Structures are given as C-alpha cells and as structure tokens.
Amino acid sequence: MKKFLDVIGNQVALSFSTNSFEEKAKHVLIICQNQNGWFLTNHKTRGLEFPGGKVEMGETLQEAARREVYEETGGIIADLVKIGEYRVTDPRGAFVKAVFWGQVEWIDEKKDYLETNGPVTITGDILRLRFGDEYSFIMKDMVIEECMNQIYRLKTNKPVLESVIR
C-alpha cells in the first residue's frame, strides 16, 4: 500500500489489492483509452480528467464505471479491468474510489454530457501533460501516476523501469 498527500493536502492510501479498506468503494475512477490515445472528459469546473463519479444505489462498481464513462463522454467501454482502489481522507471524512482501466470501443455523440463538456482524446505523454493548467487537480497526484504504472505492468508483465508511459 502506498500512502501520500494529494495536491490539496488530503491523506491518500492506494492499493492494488481488493478489499484493502474497511470502507467499501462508493466512487469510481476510470482510466480510459481509445484507439487514438487517452480518453478524458472536460469537467465544466475542474478541467480535463478521466471519467468518474459516485456509485448509484443498486449498481455494481463495474456498472457505475460504464455508466459514468457514457454519461460524461458518450464512450462505450469494451474491456474494463479493476486495477485498484484508494482512500482519501479529507476534512469531511474518508471515502474510497475503485480504479478501473477501460478500453473505449465506440463513442456516441450526445447533446448533454451532464457536468462535463464531453470527451477529449489526448495523445502523447499524459504523465507530463497532466500538470498543465487545463487539467483537473485529480490528474496531478500520485494516484494517476501509480495507476498508469500498474496498467503498464498489466499490459507488459514487466516492472516499470521509469514512471512514464507513452
């Protein structure tokens, strides 16, 4: 388990095992790719970030992940893999997010993307680009870097030698 402070000073614990925390995950974060690059959403107030949100009553984590990607981007996920979970402790308490890696196979054009301005595909080194002003604070902490390293390990069955995925 890795522990660190996020960019706004909250305590974060990240695990690539299941059921690592007493609390159940009630939120999801989906690191998405499509055939052209990394598939993000443009949140109306926070900026560019991977899709995510709260699990609704009666939903599984996987159902919530697929719904959130569709609502925020119009993306339909073909392959979805749970890669970990993390707990954030902020002044209001603690919450746990499940992290998924998803491959978008199709994008529906929608009239409404709810709290976002719809999908954005990013090509290039997302681990460096994510520090730009147009990116959400969520993209700038170690959760994203560590999860992308985990995705690299899953894709290649090799340990990460550097923290950059291209």
GROMACS .gro file of C-alpha atoms in nm:
model
  166
    1MET     CA    1   0.000   0.000   0.000
    2LYS     CA    2   0.127   0.345  -0.092
    3LYS     CA    3   0.047   0.650   0.121
    4PHE     CA    4   0.092   1.014   0.027
    5LEU     CA    5  -0.074   1.355   0.031
    6ASP     CA    6  -0.273   1.463  -0.272
    7VAL     CA    7  -0.220   1.803  -0.432
    8ILE     CA    8  -0.468   1.971  -0.196
    9GLY     CA    9  -0.317   1.815   0.117
   10ASN     CA   10  -0.553   1.521   0.183
   11GLN     CA   11  -0.415   1.188   0.305
   12VAL     CA   12  -0.437   0.919   0.033
   13ALA     CA   13  -0.378   0.543   0.061
   14LEU     CA   14  -0.359   0.347  -0.266
   15SER     CA   15  -0.374  -0.030  -0.301
   16PHE     CA   16  -0.366  -0.268  -0.596
   17SER     CA   17  -0.530  -0.540  -0.386
   18THR     CA   18  -0.903  -0.589  -0.336
   19ASN     CA   19  -1.087  -0.505  -0.013
   20SER     CA   20  -0.789  -0.316   0.129
   21PHE     CA   21  -1.002  -0.074   0.328
   22GLU     CA   22  -1.274  -0.107   0.589
   23GLU     CA   23  -1.499   0.122   0.385
   24LYS     CA   24  -1.650  -0.006   0.062
   25ALA     CA   25  -1.578   0.186  -0.255
   26LYS     CA   26  -1.869   0.419  -0.338
   27HIS     CA   27  -1.691   0.609  -0.613
   28VAL     CA   28  -1.519   0.507  -0.937
   29LEU     CA   29  -1.236   0.647  -1.148
   30ILE     CA   30  -1.188   0.506  -1.496
   31ILE     CA   31  -0.856   0.548  -1.677
   32CYS     CA   32  -0.972   0.523  -2.037
   33GLN     CA   33  -0.802   0.471  -2.367
   34ASN     CA   34  -0.936   0.465  -2.720
   35GLN     CA   35  -0.756   0.378  -3.041
   36ASN     CA   36  -0.613   0.731  -3.064
   37GLY     CA   37  -0.488   0.792  -2.709
   38TRP     CA   38  -0.602   0.865  -2.356
   39PHE     CA   39  -0.976   0.931  -2.333
   40LEU     CA   40  -1.069   1.206  -2.086
   41THR     CA   41  -1.362   1.431  -2.014
   42ASN     CA   42  -1.358   1.808  -1.980
   43HIS     CA   43  -1.527   1.877  -1.646
   44LYS     CA   44  -1.700   2.217  -1.652
   45THR     CA   45  -1.527   2.345  -1.337
   46ARG     CA   46  -1.223   2.121  -1.277
   47GLY     CA   47  -1.090   2.078  -1.632
   48LEU     CA   48  -0.953   1.771  -1.808
   49GLU     CA   49  -0.974   1.447  -1.613
   50PHE     CA   50  -1.052   1.079  -1.651
   51PRO     CA   51  -1.425   1.000  -1.612
   52GLY     CA   52  -1.558   0.901  -1.272
   53GLY     CA   53  -1.822   0.956  -1.009
   54LYS     CA   54  -2.046   0.804  -0.746
   55VAL     CA   55  -2.195   0.457  -0.746
   56GLU     CA   56  -2.575   0.476  -0.752
   57MET     CA   57  -2.795   0.261  -0.530
   58GLY     CA   58  -2.820  -0.095  -0.664
   59GLU     CA   59  -2.524  -0.058  -0.903
   60THR     CA   60  -2.211  -0.267  -0.901
   61LEU     CA   61  -1.877  -0.088  -0.929
   62GLN     CA   62  -1.844  -0.210  -1.288
   63GLU     CA   63  -2.191  -0.083  -1.380
   64ALA     CA   64  -2.112   0.255  -1.226
   65ALA     CA   65  -1.783   0.274  -1.418
   66ARG     CA   66  -1.952   0.202  -1.751
   67ARG     CA   67  -2.236   0.447  -1.676
   68GLU     CA   68  -2.001   0.729  -1.572
   69VAL     CA   69  -1.790   0.692  -1.887
   70TYR     CA   70  -2.104   0.702  -2.102
   71GLU     CA   71  -2.266   0.995  -1.919
   72GLU     CA   72  -1.952   1.211  -1.922
   73THR     CA   73  -1.812   1.121  -2.267
   74GLY     CA   74  -2.056   0.910  -2.470
   75GLY     CA   75  -1.791   0.637  -2.460
   76ILE     CA   76  -1.891   0.272  -2.456
   77ILE     CA   77  -1.638   0.053  -2.279
   78ALA     CA   78  -1.544  -0.279  -2.439
   79ASP     CA   79  -1.291  -0.404  -2.185
   80LEU     CA   80  -1.294  -0.299  -1.821
   81VAL     CA   81  -1.039  -0.413  -1.562
   82LYS     CA   82  -1.035  -0.317  -1.194
   83ILE     CA   83  -0.679  -0.224  -1.110
   84GLY     CA   84  -0.704  -0.096  -0.754
   85GLU     CA   85  -0.869   0.131  -0.505
   86TYR     CA   86  -0.775   0.428  -0.294
   87ARG     CA   87  -0.899   0.602   0.017
   88VAL     CA   88  -0.897   0.979   0.052
   89THR     CA   89  -0.928   1.131   0.398
   90ASP     CA   90  -1.039   1.493   0.381
   91PRO     CA   91  -1.183   1.725   0.648
   92ARG     CA   92  -1.534   1.579   0.593
   93GLY     CA   93  -1.422   1.218   0.644
   94ALA     CA   94  -1.294   0.934   0.429
   95PHE     CA   95  -1.417   0.783   0.103
   96VAL     CA   96  -1.290   0.504  -0.120
   97LYS     CA   97  -1.271   0.503  -0.500
   98ALA     CA   98  -1.231   0.193  -0.715
   99VAL     CA   99  -0.997   0.247  -1.011
  100PHE     CA  100  -1.063   0.081  -1.346
  101TRP     CA  101  -0.880   0.071  -1.675
  102GLY     CA  102  -1.113   0.077  -1.974
  103GLN     CA  103  -1.085   0.047  -2.350
  104VAL     CA  104  -1.343   0.260  -2.534
  105GLU     CA  105  -1.475   0.080  -2.840
  106TRP     CA  106  -1.739   0.330  -2.952
  107ILE     CA  107  -1.831   0.694  -2.887
  108ASP     CA  108  -2.192   0.813  -2.909
  109GLU     CA  109  -2.231   1.183  -2.981
  110LYS     CA  110  -2.465   1.322  -2.716
  111LYS     CA  111  -2.648   1.651  -2.663
  112ASP     CA  112  -2.578   1.655  -2.290
  113TYR     CA  113  -2.271   1.533  -2.101
  114LEU     CA  114  -2.410   1.641  -1.761
  115GLU     CA  115  -2.136   1.813  -1.556
  116THR     CA  116  -1.881   1.789  -1.838
  117ASN     CA  117  -1.827   1.937  -2.182
  118GLY     CA  118  -1.779   1.591  -2.331
  119PRO     CA  119  -1.488   1.376  -2.446
  120VAL     CA  120  -1.130   1.478  -2.517
  121THR     CA  121  -0.863   1.246  -2.658
  122ILE     CA  122  -0.508   1.321  -2.550
  123THR     CA  123  -0.208   1.187  -2.739
  124GLY     CA  124   0.144   1.197  -2.606
  125ASP     CA  125   0.289   1.166  -2.259
  126ILE     CA  126  -0.012   1.211  -2.033
  127LEU     CA  127   0.204   1.184  -1.721
  128ARG     CA  128   0.382   1.504  -1.821
  129LEU     CA  129   0.089   1.682  -1.988
  130ARG     CA  130  -0.137   1.640  -1.681
  131PHE     CA  131   0.040   1.921  -1.496
  132GLY     CA  132  -0.092   2.185  -1.740
  133ASP     CA  133  -0.341   2.443  -1.615
  134GLU     CA  134  -0.621   2.291  -1.823
  135TYR     CA  135  -0.607   1.966  -1.619
  136SER     CA  136  -0.805   1.891  -1.303
  137PHE     CA  137  -0.631   1.861  -0.967
  138ILE     CA  138  -0.737   1.494  -0.971
  139MET     CA  139  -0.492   1.430  -1.257
  140LYS     CA  140  -0.195   1.580  -1.071
  141ASP     CA  141  -0.149   1.350  -0.775
  142MET     CA  142   0.030   1.018  -0.741
  143VAL     CA  143  -0.287   0.809  -0.787
  144ILE     CA  144  -0.277   0.871  -1.162
  145GLU     CA  145   0.096   0.801  -1.195
  146GLU     CA  146   0.085   0.485  -0.984
  147CYS     CA  147  -0.226   0.354  -1.163
  148MET     CA  148  -0.073   0.419  -1.503
  149ASN     CA  149   0.237   0.230  -1.391
  150GLN     CA  150   0.009  -0.056  -1.284
  151ILE     CA  151  -0.157  -0.053  -1.628
  152TYR     CA  152   0.189  -0.072  -1.787
  153ARG     CA  153   0.270  -0.375  -1.569
  154LEU     CA  154  -0.058  -0.542  -1.667
  155LYS     CA  155   0.000  -0.476  -2.038
  156THR     CA  156   0.360  -0.593  -2.046
  157ASN     CA  157   0.404  -0.826  -1.747
  158LYS     CA  158   0.717  -0.622  -1.673
  159PRO     CA  159   0.808  -0.396  -1.382
  160VAL     CA  160   0.809  -0.024  -1.452
  161LEU     CA  161   1.162   0.100  -1.510
  162GLU     CA  162   1.060   0.463  -1.538
  163SER     CA  163   0.741   0.642  -1.444
  164VAL     CA  164   0.648   0.747  -1.798
  165ILE     CA  165   0.402   0.557  -2.015
  166ARG     CA  166   0.386   0.657  -2.379
   0.00000   0.00000   0.00000
